[in-house]
PDB file of C-alpha atoms in Angstrom:
ATOM      1  CA  MET A   1     122.669  93.148 105.781  1.00 45.00           C
ATOM      2  CA  GLU A   2     123.528  94.846 109.035  1.00 58.00           C
ATOM      3  CA  ASN A   3     124.357  98.534 109.250  1.00 74.00           C
ATOM      4  CA  THR A   4     128.096  98.543 110.048  1.00 86.00           C
ATOM      5  CA  VAL A   5     130.316 100.922 108.097  1.00 91.00           C
ATOM      6  CA  LEU A   6     134.108 101.264 108.005  1.00 93.00           C
ATOM      7  CA  PHE A   7     135.029 104.744 106.762  1.00 94.00           C
ATOM      8  CA  ILE A   8     138.641 104.804 105.553  1.00 95.00           C
ATOM      9  CA  CYS A   9     140.511 108.041 104.858  1.00 94.00           C
ATOM     10  CA  SER A  10     143.973 109.548 105.283  1.00 92.00           C
ATOM     11  CA  SER A  11     142.847 112.131 107.859  1.00 89.00           C
ATOM     12  CA  PRO A  12     140.155 110.543 110.063  1.00 86.00           C
ATOM     13  CA  GLN A  13     140.379 113.381 112.594  1.00 84.00           C
ATOM     14  CA  SER A  14     139.679 116.104 110.036  1.00 88.00           C
ATOM     15  CA  PHE A  15     136.531 118.202 110.247  1.00 88.00           C
ATOM     16  CA  LEU A  16     135.241 116.830 106.936  1.00 87.00           C
ATOM     17  CA  ALA A  17     135.749 113.182 107.899  1.00 88.00           C
ATOM     18  CA  THR A  18     134.082 113.740 111.271  1.00 88.00           C
ATOM     19  CA  ALA A  19     131.133 115.517 109.671  1.00 89.00           C
ATOM     20  CA  MET A  20     130.643 112.710 107.153  1.00 89.00           C
ATOM     21  CA  MET A  21     130.873 110.061 109.877  1.00 88.00           C
ATOM     22  CA  ASN A  22     128.333 111.891 112.062  1.00 88.00           C
ATOM     23  CA  LYS A  23     125.928 112.235 109.157  1.00 87.00           C
ATOM     24  CA  ILE A  24     126.080 108.503 108.428  1.00 88.00           C
ATOM     25  CA  ARG A  25     125.624 107.705 112.112  1.00 86.00           C
ATOM     26  CA  SER A  26     122.574 109.953 112.270  1.00 83.00           C
ATOM     27  CA  GLU A  27     120.924 107.630 109.743  1.00 78.00           C
ATOM     28  CA  GLY A  28     121.247 104.678 112.101  1.00 78.00           C
ATOM     29  CA  TYR A  29     124.542 103.179 110.908  1.00 84.00           C
ATOM     30  CA  GLU A  30     127.352 102.027 113.174  1.00 87.00           C
ATOM     31  CA  VAL A  31     130.494 103.751 111.856  1.00 89.00           C
ATOM     32  CA  THR A  32     134.173 103.134 112.560  1.00 90.00           C
ATOM     33  CA  LEU A  33     136.891 105.475 111.258  1.00 90.00           C
ATOM     34  CA  SER A  34     140.253 104.146 110.085  1.00 92.00           C
ATOM     35  CA  VAL A  35     143.350 105.197 108.207  1.00 93.00           C
ATOM     36  CA  PRO A  36     144.238 103.070 105.136  1.00 93.00           C
ATOM     37  CA  ASP A  37     146.061 100.405 107.140  1.00 91.00           C
ATOM     38  CA  TYR A  38     145.099  96.930 105.957  1.00 84.00           C
ATOM     39  CA  SER A  39     146.842  95.260 108.901  1.00 86.00           C
ATOM     40  CA  PHE A  40     144.572  97.152 111.318  1.00 87.00           C
ATOM     41  CA  ILE A  41     141.482  96.442 109.227  1.00 88.00           C
ATOM     42  CA  SER A  42     142.275  92.742 108.992  1.00 85.00           C
ATOM     43  CA  SER A  43     142.679  92.599 112.775  1.00 87.00           C
ATOM     44  CA  LEU A  44     139.122  93.780 113.433  1.00 84.00           C
ATOM     45  CA  SER A  45     137.108  91.185 115.341  1.00 81.00           C
ATOM     46  CA  LYS A  46     134.188  91.758 112.972  1.00 83.00           C
ATOM     47  CA  LEU A  47     134.518  93.098 109.461  1.00 85.00           C
ATOM     48  CA  PRO A  48     132.027  95.770 108.411  1.00 87.00           C
ATOM     49  CA  ASP A  49     129.202  95.237 105.963  1.00 87.00           C
ATOM     50  CA  ILE A  50     130.081  98.412 104.072  1.00 92.00           C
ATOM     51  CA  PHE A  51     133.483  99.878 103.198  1.00 95.00           C
ATOM     52  CA  ILE A  52     133.636 103.573 102.284  1.00 96.00           C
ATOM     53  CA  VAL A  53     137.091 104.638 101.062  1.00 96.00           C
ATOM     54  CA  ASP A  54     137.913 108.327 100.610  1.00 95.00           C
ATOM     55  CA  LEU A  55     141.021 108.404  98.406  1.00 95.00           C
ATOM     56  CA  SER A  56     142.130 111.932  99.262  1.00 89.00           C
ATOM     57  CA  GLY A  57     145.856 112.135 100.009  1.00 86.00           C
ATOM     58  CA  GLU A  58     148.704 109.970  98.800  1.00 89.00           C
ATOM     59  CA  GLU A  59     147.265 107.290  96.527  1.00 87.00           C
ATOM     60  CA  SER A  60     149.972 104.707  97.167  1.00 89.00           C
ATOM     61  CA  VAL A  61     149.023 104.264 100.831  1.00 92.00           C
ATOM     62  CA  PHE A  62     145.640 102.895  99.732  1.00 95.00           C
ATOM     63  CA  ALA A  63     146.973 100.103  97.498  1.00 94.00           C
ATOM     64  CA  ASN A  64     147.241  97.340 100.100  1.00 94.00           C
ATOM     65  CA  THR A  65     143.972  98.374 101.729  1.00 95.00           C
ATOM     66  CA  LEU A  66     142.079  98.199  98.424  1.00 95.00           C
ATOM     67  CA  ASN A  67     143.611  94.808  97.658  1.00 94.00           C
ATOM     68  CA  TYR A  68     142.502  93.522 101.052  1.00 93.00           C
ATOM     69  CA  ILE A  69     138.978  94.922 100.654  1.00 94.00           C
ATOM     70  CA  LYS A  70     138.736  93.212  97.282  1.00 93.00           C
ATOM     71  CA  LYS A  71     139.406  89.869  98.979  1.00 91.00           C
ATOM     72  CA  CYS A  72     136.732  90.643 101.555  1.00 89.00           C
ATOM     73  CA  ILE A  73     133.989  91.486  99.079  1.00 88.00           C
ATOM     74  CA  THR A  74     134.785  88.582  96.748  1.00 88.00           C
ATOM     75  CA  ALA A  75     134.937  85.950  99.494  1.00 82.00           C
ATOM     76  CA  ASP A  76     132.387  83.140  99.356  1.00 68.00           C
ATOM     77  CA  ASN A  77     128.940  84.178 100.642  1.00 68.00           C
ATOM     78  CA  SER A  78     130.119  87.746 101.171  1.00 73.00           C
ATOM     79  CA  HIS A  79     127.490  90.464 100.911  1.00 80.00           C
ATOM     80  CA  ARG A  80     129.893  93.295 101.681  1.00 86.00           C
ATOM     81  CA  ILE A  81     129.935  96.373  99.487  1.00 90.00           C
ATOM     82  CA  LEU A  82     132.500  99.038  98.626  1.00 94.00           C
ATOM     83  CA  TYR A  83     132.015 102.738  97.947  1.00 95.00           C
ATOM     84  CA  ILE A  84     134.808 104.918  96.583  1.00 96.00           C
ATOM     85  CA  ILE A  85     135.111 108.701  97.018  1.00 96.00           C
ATOM     86  CA  GLY A  86     137.657 110.545  94.886  1.00 93.00           C
ATOM     87  CA  SER A  87     138.586 112.565  91.822  1.00 93.00           C
ATOM     88  CA  ASP A  88     138.516 111.023  88.362  1.00 93.00           C
ATOM     89  CA  GLU A  89     142.217 110.141  88.669  1.00 94.00           C
ATOM     90  CA  GLU A  90     141.789 108.656  92.134  1.00 95.00           C
ATOM     91  CA  ILE A  91     138.854 106.548  91.008  1.00 94.00           C
ATOM     92  CA  LYS A  92     140.919 105.325  88.059  1.00 94.00           C
ATOM     93  CA  PHE A  93     143.632 104.351  90.562  1.00 95.00           C
ATOM     94  CA  ALA A  94     141.073 102.383  92.591  1.00 95.00           C
ATOM     95  CA  HIS A  95     140.088 100.447  89.455  1.00 94.00           C
ATOM     96  CA  HIS A  96     143.675  99.185  89.159  1.00 93.00           C
ATOM     97  CA  HIS A  97     143.159  97.332  92.447  1.00 95.00           C
ATOM     98  CA  VAL A  98     139.417  96.604  92.490  1.00 94.00           C
ATOM     99  CA  GLN A  99     137.503  95.886  89.294  1.00 92.00           C
ATOM    100  CA  GLU A 100     134.881  98.500  88.533  1.00 90.00           C
ATOM    101  CA  GLU A 101     132.052  95.944  88.673  1.00 87.00           C
ATOM    102  CA  LEU A 102     132.992  95.118  92.296  1.00 91.00           C
ATOM    103  CA  ILE A 103     132.524  98.730  93.409  1.00 92.00           C
ATOM    104  CA  SER A 104     128.909  99.373  94.346  1.00 88.00           C
ATOM    105  CA  ALA A 105     129.101 103.154  93.919  1.00 90.00           C
ATOM    106  CA  THR A 106     131.606 105.939  93.251  1.00 93.00           C
ATOM    107  CA  PHE A 107     131.253 109.542  94.381  1.00 93.00           C
ATOM    108  CA  ARG A 108     133.257 112.382  92.873  1.00 91.00           C
ATOM    109  CA  ARG A 109     134.300 115.398  94.864  1.00 86.00           C
ATOM    110  CA  PRO A 110     132.841 117.621  96.056  1.00 86.00           C
ATOM    111  CA  VAL A 111     130.774 114.763  97.474  1.00 86.00           C
ATOM    112  CA  ASN A 112     127.109 115.214  98.345  1.00 86.00           C
ATOM    113  CA  MET A 113     126.369 113.329 101.558  1.00 87.00           C
ATOM    114  CA  THR A 114     122.712 113.018 100.568  1.00 83.00           C
ATOM    115  CA  ASP A 115     123.802 110.886  97.609  1.00 84.00           C
ATOM    116  CA  ILE A 116     125.865 108.604  99.842  1.00 87.00           C
ATOM    117  CA  ILE A 117     123.059 108.201 102.369  1.00 84.00           C
ATOM    118  CA  SER A 118     120.565 107.425  99.603  1.00 78.00           C
ATOM    119  CA  GLN A 119     122.872 104.734  98.216  1.00 78.00           C
ATOM    120  CA  LEU A 120     123.436 103.247 101.665  1.00 80.00           C
ATOM    121  CA  ASN A 121     119.738 103.079 102.401  1.00 72.00           C
ATOM    122  CA  MET A 122     118.954 101.635  98.977  1.00 70.00           C
ATOM    123  CA  HIS A 123     121.543  98.861  99.316  1.00 69.00           C
ATOM    124  CA  CYS A 124     120.446  97.965 102.836  1.00 65.00           C
ATOM    125  CA  ALA A 125     116.772  97.989 101.899  1.00 60.00           C
ATOM    126  CA  LYS A 126     117.388  95.764  98.881  1.00 58.00           C
ATOM    127  CA  SER A 127     119.457  93.394 100.966  1.00 58.00           C
ATOM    128  CA  SER A 128     116.837  93.153 103.695  1.00 53.00           C
ATOM    129  CA  ASP A 129     114.117  92.758 101.086  1.00 50.00           C
ATOM    130  CA  SER A 130     116.055  89.956  99.453  1.00 51.00           C
ATOM    131  CA  ASP A 131     116.585  88.239 102.796  1.00 50.00           C
ATOM    132  CA  SER A 132     112.865  88.408 103.505  1.00 50.00           C
ATOM    133  CA  LEU A 133     111.663  87.329 100.081  1.00 48.00           C
ATOM    134  CA  ASN A 134     114.346  84.730  99.384  1.00 46.00           C
ATOM    135  CA  SER A 135     114.096  82.909 102.689  1.00 46.00           C
ATOM    136  CA  ASP A 136     112.276  79.607 102.567  1.00 48.00           C
ATOM    137  CA  PRO A 137     108.611  80.610 102.985  1.00 44.00           C
ATOM    138  CA  HIS A 138     107.620  77.016 103.754  1.00 42.00           C
ATOM    139  CA  LYS A 139     109.940  76.842 106.738  1.00 47.00           C
ATOM    140  CA  ALA A 140     108.103  77.521 109.974  1.00 43.00           C
ATOM    141  CA  PRO A 141     109.214  80.922 111.306  1.00 47.00           C
ATOM    142  CA  GLU A 142     110.953  81.008 114.635  1.00 54.00           C
ATOM    143  CA  ASN A 143     108.479  81.745 117.391  1.00 54.00           C
ATOM    144  CA  THR A 144     109.850  84.925 118.919  1.00 61.00           C
ATOM    145  CA  GLY A 145     106.599  85.881 120.607  1.00 75.00           C
ATOM    146  CA  LYS A 146     106.597  89.145 118.680  1.00 85.00           C
ATOM    147  CA  LYS A 147     103.943  90.423 116.309  1.00 91.00           C
ATOM    148  CA  SER A 148     105.059  90.505 112.687  1.00 93.00           C
ATOM    149  CA  LEU A 149     104.857  93.325 110.147  1.00 93.00           C
ATOM    150  CA  LEU A 150     105.352  93.650 106.420  1.00 93.00           C
ATOM    151  CA  ILE A 151     106.237  97.199 105.354  1.00 92.00           C
ATOM    152  CA  VAL A 152     105.618  97.925 101.680  1.00 91.00           C
ATOM    153  CA  ASP A 153     107.068 101.062 100.101  1.00 88.00           C
ATOM    154  CA  ASP A 154     108.957 101.858  96.892  1.00 83.00           C
ATOM    155  CA  ASN A 155     111.179 104.379  98.687  1.00 79.00           C
ATOM    156  CA  ALA A 156     114.384 102.718  99.916  1.00 73.00           C
ATOM    157  CA  THR A 157     115.069 105.371 102.556  1.00 73.00           C
ATOM    158  CA  THR A 158     111.589 104.959 104.033  1.00 77.00           C
ATOM    159  CA  LEU A 159     111.961 101.178 104.097  1.00 79.00           C
ATOM    160  CA  HIS A 160     115.336 101.320 105.822  1.00 75.00           C
ATOM    161  CA  THR A 161     114.207 103.844 108.428  1.00 79.00           C
ATOM    162  CA  MET A 162     110.963 102.074 109.267  1.00 84.00           C
ATOM    163  CA  LYS A 163     112.582  98.649 109.428  1.00 83.00           C
ATOM    164  CA  THR A 164     115.216  99.999 111.819  1.00 80.00           C
ATOM    165  CA  TRP A 165     112.553 101.431 114.112  1.00 84.00           C
ATOM    166  CA  PHE A 166     109.956  98.665 114.018  1.00 88.00           C
ATOM    167  CA  SER A 167     112.493  95.841 114.334  1.00 86.00           C
ATOM    168  CA  GLN A 168     113.137  96.955 117.892  1.00 83.00           C
ATOM    169  CA  LYS A 169     109.719  95.597 118.873  1.00 89.00           C
ATOM    170  CA  TYR A 170     108.310  93.577 115.963  1.00 91.00           C
ATOM    171  CA  ASP A 171     109.451  90.897 113.538  1.00 90.00           C
ATOM    172  CA  THR A 172     109.704  93.183 110.535  1.00 89.00           C
ATOM    173  CA  PHE A 173     109.837  92.294 106.844  1.00 90.00           C
ATOM    174  CA  ILE A 174     109.972  94.691 103.901  1.00 87.00           C
ATOM    175  CA  ALA A 175     108.959  94.698 100.242  1.00 86.00           C
ATOM    176  CA  ASN A 176     109.809  97.417  97.732  1.00 82.00           C
ATOM    177  CA  SER A 177     106.811  96.889  95.436  1.00 84.00           C
ATOM    178  CA  GLY A 178     103.202  95.760  95.539  1.00 86.00           C
ATOM    179  CA  MET A 179     103.972  92.699  93.444  1.00 85.00           C
ATOM    180  CA  ASN A 180     106.726  91.583  95.828  1.00 85.00           C
ATOM    181  CA  ALA A 181     104.383  92.119  98.758  1.00 87.00           C
ATOM    182  CA  VAL A 182     101.645  89.952  97.237  1.00 88.00           C
ATOM    183  CA  ALA A 183     104.119  87.171  96.429  1.00 86.00           C
ATOM    184  CA  PHE A 184     105.511  87.288  99.973  1.00 87.00           C
ATOM    185  CA  LEU A 185     102.096  87.227 101.659  1.00 90.00           C
ATOM    186  CA  LYS A 186     100.930  84.248  99.644  1.00 85.00           C
ATOM    187  CA  GLU A 187     103.677  82.239 101.334  1.00 84.00           C
ATOM    188  CA  ARG A 188     104.046  83.794 104.782  1.00 86.00           C
ATOM    189  CA  LYS A 189     101.435  85.242 107.075  1.00 88.00           C
ATOM    190  CA  VAL A 190     102.079  88.414 109.072  1.00 93.00           C
ATOM    191  CA  ASP A 191     100.015  90.154 111.720  1.00 95.00           C
ATOM    192  CA  LEU A 192      99.862  93.505 109.926  1.00 95.00           C
ATOM    193  CA  VAL A 193     100.767  95.053 106.578  1.00 95.00           C
ATOM    194  CA  LEU A 194     101.807  98.709 106.447  1.00 95.00           C
ATOM    195  CA  LEU A 195     101.138  99.542 102.806  1.00 92.00           C
ATOM    196  CA  ASP A 196     102.229 102.645 100.899  1.00 89.00           C
ATOM    197  CA  TYR A 197      99.173 104.219  99.308  1.00 87.00           C
ATOM    198  CA  GLU A 198     101.010 105.599  96.262  1.00 85.00           C
ATOM    199  CA  MET A 199     103.408 103.276  94.423  1.00 80.00           C
ATOM    200  CA  PRO A 200     104.302 102.738  90.762  1.00 75.00           C
ATOM    201  CA  VAL A 201     102.928  99.776  88.741  1.00 73.00           C
ATOM    202  CA  LEU A 202     100.622  98.436  91.466  1.00 76.00           C
ATOM    203  CA  LEU A 203      98.970 101.072  93.637  1.00 82.00           C
ATOM    204  CA  GLY A 204      98.304 100.460  97.298  1.00 87.00           C
ATOM    205  CA  ILE A 205      94.563 100.214  96.659  1.00 89.00           C
ATOM    206  CA  ASP A 206      95.205  97.621  93.933  1.00 90.00           C
ATOM    207  CA  VAL A 207      97.401  95.589  96.298  1.00 90.00           C
ATOM    208  CA  LEU A 208      94.684  95.692  98.951  1.00 91.00           C
ATOM    209  CA  GLN A 209      92.069  94.431  96.496  1.00 91.00           C
ATOM    210  CA  VAL A 210      94.335  91.578  95.393  1.00 92.00           C
ATOM    211  CA  LEU A 211      94.871  90.557  99.006  1.00 92.00           C
ATOM    212  CA  LYS A 212      91.157  90.725  99.815  1.00 90.00           C
ATOM    213  CA  THR A 213      90.163  88.486  96.913  1.00 92.00           C
ATOM    214  CA  ASP A 214      92.582  85.708  97.851  1.00 91.00           C
ATOM    215  CA  PRO A 215      91.390  83.451 100.721  1.00 91.00           C
ATOM    216  CA  VAL A 216      95.019  83.000 101.816  1.00 90.00           C
ATOM    217  CA  THR A 217      95.530  86.733 102.440  1.00 92.00           C
ATOM    218  CA  ALA A 218      92.001  88.083 102.830  1.00 91.00           C
ATOM    219  CA  LYS A 219      92.092  88.299 106.621  1.00 92.00           C
ATOM    220  CA  ILE A 220      95.514  89.954 106.973  1.00 94.00           C
ATOM    221  CA  PRO A 221      95.013  93.470 108.412  1.00 95.00           C
ATOM    222  CA  VAL A 222      96.224  96.258 106.131  1.00 95.00           C
ATOM    223  CA  VAL A 223      96.917  99.843 107.190  1.00 94.00           C
ATOM    224  CA  PHE A 224      97.727 102.396 104.515  1.00 92.00           C
ATOM    225  CA  LEU A 225     100.711 104.720 104.753  1.00 89.00           C
ATOM    226  CA  THR A 226     100.113 108.031 103.006  1.00 85.00           C
ATOM    227  CA  ALA A 227     101.895 111.342 102.651  1.00 81.00           C
ATOM    228  CA  LYS A 228      98.605 113.135 101.941  1.00 79.00           C
ATOM    229  CA  ASP A 229      95.800 114.043 104.306  1.00 76.00           C
ATOM    230  CA  ASP A 230      93.592 116.098 101.985  1.00 81.00           C
ATOM    231  CA  LYS A 231      89.878 115.269 101.925  1.00 84.00           C
ATOM    232  CA  GLU A 232      89.937 113.660  98.468  1.00 84.00           C
ATOM    233  CA  THR A 233      92.772 111.288  99.355  1.00 81.00           C
ATOM    234  CA  VAL A 234      91.253 110.371 102.714  1.00 85.00           C
ATOM    235  CA  MET A 235      87.894 109.601 101.071  1.00 89.00           C
ATOM    236  CA  LYS A 236      89.575 107.300  98.528  1.00 86.00           C
ATOM    237  CA  ILE A 237      91.437 105.518 101.287  1.00 84.00           C
ATOM    238  CA  LEU A 238      88.316 105.021 103.394  1.00 88.00           C
ATOM    239  CA  ALA A 239      86.376 103.767 100.364  1.00 87.00           C
ATOM    240  CA  ALA A 240      88.917 100.956  99.966  1.00 87.00           C
ATOM    241  CA  LYS A 241      88.086  99.827 103.533  1.00 90.00           C
ATOM    242  CA  PRO A 242      91.568  99.182 104.945  1.00 91.00           C
ATOM    243  CA  ASN A 243      92.016  98.601 108.664  1.00 90.00           C
ATOM    244  CA  GLY A 244      93.235 102.157 109.013  1.00 90.00           C
ATOM    245  CA  TYR A 245      95.676 104.700 107.625  1.00 90.00           C
ATOM    246  CA  LEU A 246      98.700 106.543 108.972  1.00 90.00           C
ATOM    247  CA  LEU A 247     100.525 109.641 107.806  1.00 89.00           C
ATOM    248  CA  LYS A 248     104.035 108.491 106.925  1.00 83.00           C
ATOM    249  CA  GLU A 249     105.529 111.966 107.396  1.00 80.00           C
ATOM    250  CA  GLN A 250     104.859 111.994 111.141  1.00 82.00           C
ATOM    251  CA  PRO A 251     107.711 111.233 113.544  1.00 83.00           C
ATOM    252  CA  MET A 252     108.691 107.587 113.694  1.00 80.00           C
ATOM    253  CA  ALA A 253     107.922 107.465 117.413  1.00 83.00           C
ATOM    254  CA  LYS A 254     104.297 108.373 116.644  1.00 88.00           C
ATOM    255  CA  LEU A 255     104.080 105.771 113.888  1.00 87.00           C
ATOM    256  CA  LEU A 256     105.408 103.143 116.265  1.00 89.00           C
ATOM    257  CA  LYS A 257     102.894 104.187 118.928  1.00 91.00           C
ATOM    258  CA  SER A 258     100.064 103.978 116.391  1.00 92.00           C
ATOM    259  CA  VAL A 259     101.021 100.398 115.533  1.00 92.00           C
ATOM    260  CA  ASP A 260     101.263  99.573 119.246  1.00 92.00           C
ATOM    261  CA  ASN A 261      97.745 100.934 119.693  1.00 92.00           C
ATOM    262  CA  PHE A 262      96.499  98.889 116.727  1.00 91.00           C
ATOM    263  CA  PHE A 263      97.655  95.658 118.326  1.00 90.00           C
ATOM    264  CA  GLU A 264      96.267  96.632 121.713  1.00 88.00           C
ATOM    265  CA  GLN A 265      92.760  96.964 120.290  1.00 82.00           C
ATOM    266  CA  PRO A 266      90.575  93.850 120.602  1.00 72.00           C
ATOM    267  CA  ARG A 267      90.294  91.956 117.303  1.00 62.00           C
ATOM    268  CA  THR A 268      87.018  90.380 116.262  1.00 58.00           C
TER     269      THR A 268
END
């Protein structure tokens, strides 16, 4: 899934709408504002991946727009999603036009933008993860000349942010669990794995040991990502003998530079 958002509301020039749009943009999404005018939306040269509809104002003006969005998200091979913002009554109105199961998330006023951003990042991370893990692993990857990374983290926001940054320079795949990472790496080789140190079910250290004991994955470099730099944690990481570790809380530019430096070092 790409990161294009169409934000639909009755007053797109209002302070609140502008603030919400700017917040979404700050997370790396491309956002277009529109009034609920299905004729305008249908005329767009490229439909968005994500519809966000704020139902404040006169409900009736949203009817045709919701009906059109329903057609978009139920079309064959469509991966588009719909979010609804509104009061209980407004959300009930939306359900008259779009079945509840077709709406990916609803947000009741007063809306918390952190909740919307978290949902956006989660959906995009899951979609990208599915694209990576469901693609034919036996098909020879296109030779782009770029180094390839697999980023493994159970936090959807972290996955989305890191994929956005690293994809500018590297062929970047993501996995949201250790088990998914192991399954992926058994079928497709990458040049480096950035592995979250602390994850549920299968810890980063456990994932590393699984990879090391399998001849297919044993030689893939693994660098741990950790939020902790205390002595005890660092000693545990070093004892596992990864190819390095990085603090995930540092600015993304520094993380990217660290990976650049890793690849610039001579490999034995």
